[in-house]
PDB file of C-alpha atoms in Angstrom:
ATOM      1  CA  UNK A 255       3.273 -49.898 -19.555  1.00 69.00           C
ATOM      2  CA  UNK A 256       2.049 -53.288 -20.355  1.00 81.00           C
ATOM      3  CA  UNK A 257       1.337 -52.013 -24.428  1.00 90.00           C
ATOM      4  CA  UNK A 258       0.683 -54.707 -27.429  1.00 94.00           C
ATOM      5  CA  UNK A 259       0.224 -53.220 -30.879  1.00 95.00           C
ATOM      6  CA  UNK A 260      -1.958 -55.476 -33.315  1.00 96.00           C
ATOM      7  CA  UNK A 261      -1.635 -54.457 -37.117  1.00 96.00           C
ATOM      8  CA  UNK A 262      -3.781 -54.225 -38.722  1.00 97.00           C
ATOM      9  CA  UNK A 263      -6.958 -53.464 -37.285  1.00 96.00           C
ATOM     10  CA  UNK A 264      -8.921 -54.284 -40.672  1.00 97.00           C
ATOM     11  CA  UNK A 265      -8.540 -56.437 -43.398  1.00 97.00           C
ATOM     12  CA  UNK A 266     -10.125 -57.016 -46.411  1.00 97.00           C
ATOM     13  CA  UNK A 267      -9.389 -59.143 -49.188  1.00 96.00           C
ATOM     14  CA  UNK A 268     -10.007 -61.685 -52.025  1.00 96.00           C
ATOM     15  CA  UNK A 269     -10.572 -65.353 -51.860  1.00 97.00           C
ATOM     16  CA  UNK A 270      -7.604 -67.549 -52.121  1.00 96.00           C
ATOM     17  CA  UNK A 271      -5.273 -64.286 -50.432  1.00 95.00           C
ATOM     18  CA  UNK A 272      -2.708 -65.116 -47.413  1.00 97.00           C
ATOM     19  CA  UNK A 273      -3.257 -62.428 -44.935  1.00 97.00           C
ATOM     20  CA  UNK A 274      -0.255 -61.672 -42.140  1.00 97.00           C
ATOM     21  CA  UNK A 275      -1.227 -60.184 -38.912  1.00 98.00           C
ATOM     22  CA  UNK A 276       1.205 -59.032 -36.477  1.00 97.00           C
ATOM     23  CA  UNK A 277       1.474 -58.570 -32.916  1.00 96.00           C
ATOM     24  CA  UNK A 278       4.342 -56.435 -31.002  1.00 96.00           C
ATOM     25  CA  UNK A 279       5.059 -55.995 -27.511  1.00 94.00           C
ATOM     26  CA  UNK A 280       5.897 -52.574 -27.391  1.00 94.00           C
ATOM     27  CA  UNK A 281       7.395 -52.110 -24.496  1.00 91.00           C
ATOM     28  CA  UNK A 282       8.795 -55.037 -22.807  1.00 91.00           C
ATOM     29  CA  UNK A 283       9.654 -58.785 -23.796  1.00 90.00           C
ATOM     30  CA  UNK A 284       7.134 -61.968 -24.366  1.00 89.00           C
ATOM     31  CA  UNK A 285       8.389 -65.239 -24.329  1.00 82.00           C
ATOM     32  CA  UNK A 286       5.090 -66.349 -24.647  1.00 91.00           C
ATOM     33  CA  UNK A 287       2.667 -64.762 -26.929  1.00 94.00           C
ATOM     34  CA  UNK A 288      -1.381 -66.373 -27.902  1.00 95.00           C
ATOM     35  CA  UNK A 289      -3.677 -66.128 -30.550  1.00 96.00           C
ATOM     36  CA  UNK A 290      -7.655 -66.113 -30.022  1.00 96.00           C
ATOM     37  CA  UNK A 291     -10.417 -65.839 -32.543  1.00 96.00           C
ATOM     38  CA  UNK A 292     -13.684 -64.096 -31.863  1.00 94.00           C
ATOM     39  CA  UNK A 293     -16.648 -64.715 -33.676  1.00 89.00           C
ATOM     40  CA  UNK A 294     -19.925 -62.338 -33.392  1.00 86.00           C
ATOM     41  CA  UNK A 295     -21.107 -61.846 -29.564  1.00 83.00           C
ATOM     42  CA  UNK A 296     -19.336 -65.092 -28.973  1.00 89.00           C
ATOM     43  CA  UNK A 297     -15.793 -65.491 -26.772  1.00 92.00           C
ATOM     44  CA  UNK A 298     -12.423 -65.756 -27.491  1.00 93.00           C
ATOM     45  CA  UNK A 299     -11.398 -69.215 -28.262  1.00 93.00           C
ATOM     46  CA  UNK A 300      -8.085 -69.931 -27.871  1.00 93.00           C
ATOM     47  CA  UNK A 301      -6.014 -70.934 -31.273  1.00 95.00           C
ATOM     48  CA  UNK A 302      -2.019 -71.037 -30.540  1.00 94.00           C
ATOM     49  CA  UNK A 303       0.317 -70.641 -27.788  1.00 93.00           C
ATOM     50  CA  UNK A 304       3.305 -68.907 -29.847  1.00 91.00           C
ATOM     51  CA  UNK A 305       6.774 -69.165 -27.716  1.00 88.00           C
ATOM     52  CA  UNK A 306       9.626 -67.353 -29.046  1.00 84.00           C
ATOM     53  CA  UNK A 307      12.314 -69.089 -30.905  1.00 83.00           C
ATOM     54  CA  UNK A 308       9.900 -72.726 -31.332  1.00 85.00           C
ATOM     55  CA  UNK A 309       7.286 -73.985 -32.983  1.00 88.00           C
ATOM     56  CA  UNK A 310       3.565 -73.040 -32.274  1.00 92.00           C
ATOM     57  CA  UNK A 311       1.576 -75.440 -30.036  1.00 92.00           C
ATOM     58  CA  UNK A 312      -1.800 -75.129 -31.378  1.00 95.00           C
ATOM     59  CA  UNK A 313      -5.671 -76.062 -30.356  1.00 93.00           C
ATOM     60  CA  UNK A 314      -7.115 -78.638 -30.849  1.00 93.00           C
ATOM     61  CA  UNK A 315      -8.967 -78.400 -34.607  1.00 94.00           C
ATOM     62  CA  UNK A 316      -6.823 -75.448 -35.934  1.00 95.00           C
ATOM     63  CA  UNK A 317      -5.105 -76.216 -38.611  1.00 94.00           C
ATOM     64  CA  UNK A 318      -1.761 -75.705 -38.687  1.00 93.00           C
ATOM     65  CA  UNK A 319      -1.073 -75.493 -42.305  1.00 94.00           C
ATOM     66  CA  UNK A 320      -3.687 -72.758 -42.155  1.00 96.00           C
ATOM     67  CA  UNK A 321      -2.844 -70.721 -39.564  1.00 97.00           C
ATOM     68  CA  UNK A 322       0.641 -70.261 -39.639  1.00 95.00           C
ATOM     69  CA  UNK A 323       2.647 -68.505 -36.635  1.00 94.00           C
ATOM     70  CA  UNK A 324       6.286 -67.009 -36.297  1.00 91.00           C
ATOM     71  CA  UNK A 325       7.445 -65.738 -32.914  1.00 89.00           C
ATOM     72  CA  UNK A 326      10.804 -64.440 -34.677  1.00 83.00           C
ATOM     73  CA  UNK A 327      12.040 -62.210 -31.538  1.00 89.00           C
ATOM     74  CA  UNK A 328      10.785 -61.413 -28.122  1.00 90.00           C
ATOM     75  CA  UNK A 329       8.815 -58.552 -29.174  1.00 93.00           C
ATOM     76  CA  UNK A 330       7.380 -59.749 -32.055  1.00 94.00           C
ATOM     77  CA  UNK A 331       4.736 -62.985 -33.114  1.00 94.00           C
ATOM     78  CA  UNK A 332       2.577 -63.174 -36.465  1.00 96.00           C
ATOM     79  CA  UNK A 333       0.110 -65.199 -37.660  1.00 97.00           C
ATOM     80  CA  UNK A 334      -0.748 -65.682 -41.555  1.00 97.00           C
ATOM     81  CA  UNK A 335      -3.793 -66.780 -42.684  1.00 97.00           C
ATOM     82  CA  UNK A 336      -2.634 -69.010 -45.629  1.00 96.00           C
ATOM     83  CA  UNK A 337      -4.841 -69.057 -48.725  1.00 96.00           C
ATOM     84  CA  UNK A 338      -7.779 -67.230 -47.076  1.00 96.00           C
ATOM     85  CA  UNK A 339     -11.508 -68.009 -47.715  1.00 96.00           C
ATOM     86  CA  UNK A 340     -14.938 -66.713 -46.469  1.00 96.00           C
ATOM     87  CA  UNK A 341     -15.374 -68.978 -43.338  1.00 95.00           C
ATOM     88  CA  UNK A 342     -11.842 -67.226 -42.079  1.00 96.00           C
ATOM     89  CA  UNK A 343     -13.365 -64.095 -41.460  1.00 96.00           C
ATOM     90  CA  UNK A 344     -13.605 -63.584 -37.745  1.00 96.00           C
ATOM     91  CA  UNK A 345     -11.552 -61.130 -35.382  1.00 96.00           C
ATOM     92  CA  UNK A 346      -8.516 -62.030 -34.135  1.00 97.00           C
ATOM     93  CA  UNK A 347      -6.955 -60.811 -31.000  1.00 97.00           C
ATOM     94  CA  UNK A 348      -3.266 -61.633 -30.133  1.00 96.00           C
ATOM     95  CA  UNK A 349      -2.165 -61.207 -26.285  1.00 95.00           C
ATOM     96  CA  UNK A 350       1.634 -61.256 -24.870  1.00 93.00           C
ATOM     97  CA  UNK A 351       2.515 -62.465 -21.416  1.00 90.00           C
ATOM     98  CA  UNK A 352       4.607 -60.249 -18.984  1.00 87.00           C
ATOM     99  CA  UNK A 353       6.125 -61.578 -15.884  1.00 82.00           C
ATOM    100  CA  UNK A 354       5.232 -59.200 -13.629  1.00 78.00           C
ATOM    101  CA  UNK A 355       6.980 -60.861  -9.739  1.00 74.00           C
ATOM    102  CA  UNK A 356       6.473 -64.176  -9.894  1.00 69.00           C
ATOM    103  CA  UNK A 357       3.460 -64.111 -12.273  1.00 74.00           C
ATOM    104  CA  UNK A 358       2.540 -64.155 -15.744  1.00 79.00           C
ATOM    105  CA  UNK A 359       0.008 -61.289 -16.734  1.00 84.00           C
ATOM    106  CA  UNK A 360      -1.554 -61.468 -20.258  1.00 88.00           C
ATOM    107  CA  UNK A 361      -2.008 -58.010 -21.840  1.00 91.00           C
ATOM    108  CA  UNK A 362      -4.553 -58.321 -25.084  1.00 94.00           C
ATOM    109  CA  UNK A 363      -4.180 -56.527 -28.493  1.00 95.00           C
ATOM    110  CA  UNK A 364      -6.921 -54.840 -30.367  1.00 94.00           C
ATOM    111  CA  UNK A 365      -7.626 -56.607 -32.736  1.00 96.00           C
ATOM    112  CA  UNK A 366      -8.044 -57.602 -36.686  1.00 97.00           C
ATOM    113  CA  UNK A 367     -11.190 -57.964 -38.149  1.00 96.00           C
ATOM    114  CA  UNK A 368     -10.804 -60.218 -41.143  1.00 97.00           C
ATOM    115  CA  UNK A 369     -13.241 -60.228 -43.698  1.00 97.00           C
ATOM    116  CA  UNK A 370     -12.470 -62.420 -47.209  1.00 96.00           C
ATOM    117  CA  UNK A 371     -14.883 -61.915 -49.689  1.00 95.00           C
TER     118      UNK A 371
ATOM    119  CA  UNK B 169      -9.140 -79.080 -18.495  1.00 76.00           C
ATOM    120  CA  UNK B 170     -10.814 -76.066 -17.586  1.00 84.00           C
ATOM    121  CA  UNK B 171     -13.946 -74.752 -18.015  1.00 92.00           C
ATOM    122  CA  UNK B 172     -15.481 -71.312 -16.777  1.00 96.00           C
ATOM    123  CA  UNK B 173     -19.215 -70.800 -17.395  1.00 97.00           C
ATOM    124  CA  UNK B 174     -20.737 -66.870 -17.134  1.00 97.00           C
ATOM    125  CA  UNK B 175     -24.785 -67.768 -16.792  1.00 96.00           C
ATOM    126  CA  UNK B 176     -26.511 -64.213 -17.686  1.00 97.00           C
ATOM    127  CA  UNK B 177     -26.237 -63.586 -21.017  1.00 96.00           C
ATOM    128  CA  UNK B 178     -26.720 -60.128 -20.163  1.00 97.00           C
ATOM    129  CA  UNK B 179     -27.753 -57.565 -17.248  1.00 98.00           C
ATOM    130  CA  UNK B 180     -28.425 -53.954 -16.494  1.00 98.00           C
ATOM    131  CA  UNK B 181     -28.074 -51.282 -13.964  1.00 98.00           C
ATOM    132  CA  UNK B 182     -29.036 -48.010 -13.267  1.00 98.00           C
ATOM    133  CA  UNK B 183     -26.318 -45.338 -13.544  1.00 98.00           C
ATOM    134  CA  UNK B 184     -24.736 -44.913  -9.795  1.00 97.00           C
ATOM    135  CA  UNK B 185     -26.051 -48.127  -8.573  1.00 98.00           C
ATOM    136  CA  UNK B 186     -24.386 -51.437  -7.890  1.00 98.00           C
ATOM    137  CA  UNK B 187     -24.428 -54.442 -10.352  1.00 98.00           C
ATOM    138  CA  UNK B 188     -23.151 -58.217  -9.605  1.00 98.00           C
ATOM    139  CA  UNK B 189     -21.980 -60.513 -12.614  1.00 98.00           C
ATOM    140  CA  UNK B 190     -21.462 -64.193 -11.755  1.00 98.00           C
ATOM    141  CA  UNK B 191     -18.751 -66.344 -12.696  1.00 98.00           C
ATOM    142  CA  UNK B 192     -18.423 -69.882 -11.961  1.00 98.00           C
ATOM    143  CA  UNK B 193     -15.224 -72.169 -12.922  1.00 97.00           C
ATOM    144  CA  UNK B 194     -13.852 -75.964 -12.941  1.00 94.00           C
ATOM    145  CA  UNK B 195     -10.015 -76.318 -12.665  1.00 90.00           C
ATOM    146  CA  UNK B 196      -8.004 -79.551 -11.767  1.00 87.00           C
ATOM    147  CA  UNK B 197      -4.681 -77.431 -11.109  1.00 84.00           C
ATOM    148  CA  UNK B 198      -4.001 -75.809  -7.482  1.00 82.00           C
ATOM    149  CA  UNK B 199      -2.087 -72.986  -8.612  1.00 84.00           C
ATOM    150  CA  UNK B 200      -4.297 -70.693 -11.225  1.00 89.00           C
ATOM    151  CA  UNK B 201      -5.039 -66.643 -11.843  1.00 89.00           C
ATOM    152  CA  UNK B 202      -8.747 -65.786 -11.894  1.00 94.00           C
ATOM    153  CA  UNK B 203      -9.426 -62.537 -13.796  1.00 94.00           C
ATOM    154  CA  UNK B 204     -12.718 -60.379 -15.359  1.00 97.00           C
ATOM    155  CA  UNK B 205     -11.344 -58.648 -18.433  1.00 95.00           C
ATOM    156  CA  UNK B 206     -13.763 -56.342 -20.261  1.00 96.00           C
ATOM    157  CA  UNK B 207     -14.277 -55.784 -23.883  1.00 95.00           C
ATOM    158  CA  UNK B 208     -16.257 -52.339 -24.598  1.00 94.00           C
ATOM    159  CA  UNK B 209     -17.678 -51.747 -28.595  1.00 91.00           C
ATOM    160  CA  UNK B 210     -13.911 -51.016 -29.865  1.00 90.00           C
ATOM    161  CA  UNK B 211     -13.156 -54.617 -28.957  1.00 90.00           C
ATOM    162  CA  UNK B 212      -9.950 -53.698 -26.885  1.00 91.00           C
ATOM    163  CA  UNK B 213      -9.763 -56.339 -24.145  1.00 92.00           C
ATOM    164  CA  UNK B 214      -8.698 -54.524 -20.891  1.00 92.00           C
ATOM    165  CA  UNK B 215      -8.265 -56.251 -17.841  1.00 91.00           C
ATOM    166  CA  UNK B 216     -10.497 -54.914 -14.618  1.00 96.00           C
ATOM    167  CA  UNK B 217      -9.674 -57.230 -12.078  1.00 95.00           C
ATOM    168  CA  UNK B 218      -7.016 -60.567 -11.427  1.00 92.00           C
ATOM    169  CA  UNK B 219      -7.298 -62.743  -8.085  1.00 93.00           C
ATOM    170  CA  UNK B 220      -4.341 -65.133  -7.574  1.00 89.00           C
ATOM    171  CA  UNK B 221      -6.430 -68.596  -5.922  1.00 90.00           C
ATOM    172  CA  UNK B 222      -3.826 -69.052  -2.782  1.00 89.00           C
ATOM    173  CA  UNK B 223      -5.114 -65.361  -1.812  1.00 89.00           C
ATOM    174  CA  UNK B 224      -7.989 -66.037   0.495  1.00 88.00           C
ATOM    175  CA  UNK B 225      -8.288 -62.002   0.321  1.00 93.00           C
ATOM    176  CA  UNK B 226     -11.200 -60.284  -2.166  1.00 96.00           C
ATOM    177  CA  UNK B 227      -9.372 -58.878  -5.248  1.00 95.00           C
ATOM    178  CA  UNK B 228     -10.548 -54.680  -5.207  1.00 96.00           C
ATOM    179  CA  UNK B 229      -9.685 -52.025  -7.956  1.00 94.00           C
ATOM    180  CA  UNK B 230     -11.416 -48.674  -6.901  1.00 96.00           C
ATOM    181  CA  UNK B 231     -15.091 -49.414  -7.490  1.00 97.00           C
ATOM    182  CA  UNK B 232     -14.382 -53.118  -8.951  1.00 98.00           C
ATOM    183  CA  UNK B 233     -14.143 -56.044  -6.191  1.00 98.00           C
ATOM    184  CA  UNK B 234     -14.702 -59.169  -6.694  1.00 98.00           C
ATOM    185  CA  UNK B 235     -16.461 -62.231  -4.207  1.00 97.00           C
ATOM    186  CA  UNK B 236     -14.149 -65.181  -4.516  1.00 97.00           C
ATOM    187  CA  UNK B 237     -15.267 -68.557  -3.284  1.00 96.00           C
ATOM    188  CA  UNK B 238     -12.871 -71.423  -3.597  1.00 94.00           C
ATOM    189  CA  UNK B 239     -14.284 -74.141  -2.308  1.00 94.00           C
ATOM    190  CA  UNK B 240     -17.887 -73.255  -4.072  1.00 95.00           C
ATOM    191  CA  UNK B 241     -15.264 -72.169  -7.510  1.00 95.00           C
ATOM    192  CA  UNK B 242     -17.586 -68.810  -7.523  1.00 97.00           C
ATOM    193  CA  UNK B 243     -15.998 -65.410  -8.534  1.00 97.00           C
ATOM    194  CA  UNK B 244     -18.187 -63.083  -9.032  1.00 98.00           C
ATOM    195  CA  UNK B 245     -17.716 -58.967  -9.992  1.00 98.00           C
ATOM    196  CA  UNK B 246     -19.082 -56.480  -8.331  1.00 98.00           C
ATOM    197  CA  UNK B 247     -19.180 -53.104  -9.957  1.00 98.00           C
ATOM    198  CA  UNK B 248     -20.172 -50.145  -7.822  1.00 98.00           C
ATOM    199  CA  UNK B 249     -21.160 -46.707  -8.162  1.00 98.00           C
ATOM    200  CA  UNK B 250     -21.817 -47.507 -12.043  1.00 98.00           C
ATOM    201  CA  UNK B 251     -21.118 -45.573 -14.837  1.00 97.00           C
ATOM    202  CA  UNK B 252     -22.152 -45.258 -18.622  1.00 97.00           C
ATOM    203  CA  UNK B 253     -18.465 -46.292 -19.503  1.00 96.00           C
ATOM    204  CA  UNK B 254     -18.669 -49.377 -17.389  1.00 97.00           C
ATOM    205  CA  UNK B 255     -20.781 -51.085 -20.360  1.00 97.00           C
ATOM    206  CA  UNK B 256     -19.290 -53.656 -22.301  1.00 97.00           C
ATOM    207  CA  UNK B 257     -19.299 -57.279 -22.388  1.00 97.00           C
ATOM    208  CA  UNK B 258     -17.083 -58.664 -19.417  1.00 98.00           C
ATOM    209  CA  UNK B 259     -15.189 -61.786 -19.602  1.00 97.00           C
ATOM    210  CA  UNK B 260     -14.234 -64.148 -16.838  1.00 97.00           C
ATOM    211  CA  UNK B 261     -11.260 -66.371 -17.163  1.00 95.00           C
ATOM    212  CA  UNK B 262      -8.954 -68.832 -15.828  1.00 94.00           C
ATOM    213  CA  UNK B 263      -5.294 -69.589 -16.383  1.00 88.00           C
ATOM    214  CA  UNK B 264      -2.390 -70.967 -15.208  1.00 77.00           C
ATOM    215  CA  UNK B 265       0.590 -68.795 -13.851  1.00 63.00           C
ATOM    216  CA  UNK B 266       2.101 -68.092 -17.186  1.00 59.00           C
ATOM    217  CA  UNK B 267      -0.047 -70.016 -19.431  1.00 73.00           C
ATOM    218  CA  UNK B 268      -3.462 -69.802 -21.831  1.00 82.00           C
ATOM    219  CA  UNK B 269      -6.271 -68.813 -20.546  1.00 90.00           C
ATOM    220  CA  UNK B 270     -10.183 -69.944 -20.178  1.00 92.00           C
ATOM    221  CA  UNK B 271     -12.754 -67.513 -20.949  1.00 94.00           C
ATOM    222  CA  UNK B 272     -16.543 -67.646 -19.964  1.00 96.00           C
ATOM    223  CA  UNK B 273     -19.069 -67.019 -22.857  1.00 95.00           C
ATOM    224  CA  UNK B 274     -19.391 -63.252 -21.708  1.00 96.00           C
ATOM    225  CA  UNK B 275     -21.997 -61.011 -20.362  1.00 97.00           C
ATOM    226  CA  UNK B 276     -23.194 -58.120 -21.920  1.00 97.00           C
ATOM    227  CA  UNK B 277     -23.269 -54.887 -19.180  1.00 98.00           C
ATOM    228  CA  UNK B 278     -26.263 -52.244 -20.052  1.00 98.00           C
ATOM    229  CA  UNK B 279     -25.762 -49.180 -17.714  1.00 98.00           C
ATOM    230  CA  UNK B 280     -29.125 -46.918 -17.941  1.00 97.00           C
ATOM    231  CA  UNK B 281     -28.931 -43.508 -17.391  1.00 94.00           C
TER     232      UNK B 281
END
């Protein structure tokens, strides 16, 4: 159990492109879903905290009108990478929370390496 | 805020033998999750090992255990009996129940064979 399906695992596009990147719970329900970027040999840094049904609460220096984030259902959170340029590319990782007892467990995606050209 | 700092960059070990990676952390809250997650070349984070803080008991997971020291806010991973597929770069991070986590800069595992 515990599965999170990131698509896709690979981008590649133009200058100026929006990019959407999703993130699914496969099987069972996250309230609370997050979004990390990963740069080269470096750690995740966290970007959003993506609850379902409100608005993103985001880091502090992502831009928000950048990186936009929908947590439409409780299965289900994407982020879109609006008007996409060089310094974007990165990998990003998404992870969903499961309550698991009393406690919270974050289980990770696998990833989408971004690169804009 | 938190902070969780991983000092060696990177460390090997000898197939079969017994490697220790060190993980310190700074937290102001009194409820948090300590956890080593590991992230081989395919960049799949997969979690090896969680400690809840209240539990004064050592986290284990077959040949994974971890030393936890509250008071010093030390938690380090030991990895026993080590195998080729043990190396990756292993993360240590902090959260709250429920809530975003902290993650050290990383340490890259070589395993020699």
């Amino acid at each position: 159990g515990a599965v999170v399906s990131q698509h896709p695992s690979r981008v590649i596009c133009k200058s100026g492109t929006s990019v959407k990147i999703e993130c699914r719970s496969l099987d069972f329900q996250a309230t609370t879903m997050f979004w990390y970027r990963q740069f080269p040999k470096q750690s995740l840094m966290l970007m959003a905290t993506s609850n379902e049904g409100s608005k993103a609460t985001y880091e502090q220096g992502v831009e928000k009108d950048k990186f936009l984030i929908n947590h439409a259902s409780l299965t289900l959170s994407t982020l879109t990478v609006a008007s996409a340029h060089p310094e974007d590319s990165s990998f990003y990782i998404c992870s969903a929370s499961r309550t698991e007892g009393v406690k919270n467990i974050q289980y990770f995606g696998a990833g989408t390496r971004l690169s804009v050209l | 805020a938190q902070t969780v700092t991983q000092s060696q960059p990177e460390m090997s070990v000898q197939e079969a033998e017994t490697v220790t990676l060190s993980c310190t952390y700074d937290t102001s809250e009194s409820d948090y999750y300590l956890f080593w997650y590991k992230q081989p070349p395919s960049r799949q984070m997969i979690l090896v090992i969680r400690q809840e803080a209240y539990k004064q008991q050592n986290a284990t997971e077959n040949r994974f255990s971890v030393n936890f020291q509250k008071a010093a806010k030390s938690f380090s991973l030991k990895i026993s009996d080590s195998q080729l597929g043990d190396a990756a770069m292993y993360f240590c991070a902090c959260g709250e129940y429920g809530n975003k986590l902290v993650f050290g800069a990383g340490t890259i595992l070589r395993v020699k064979s």
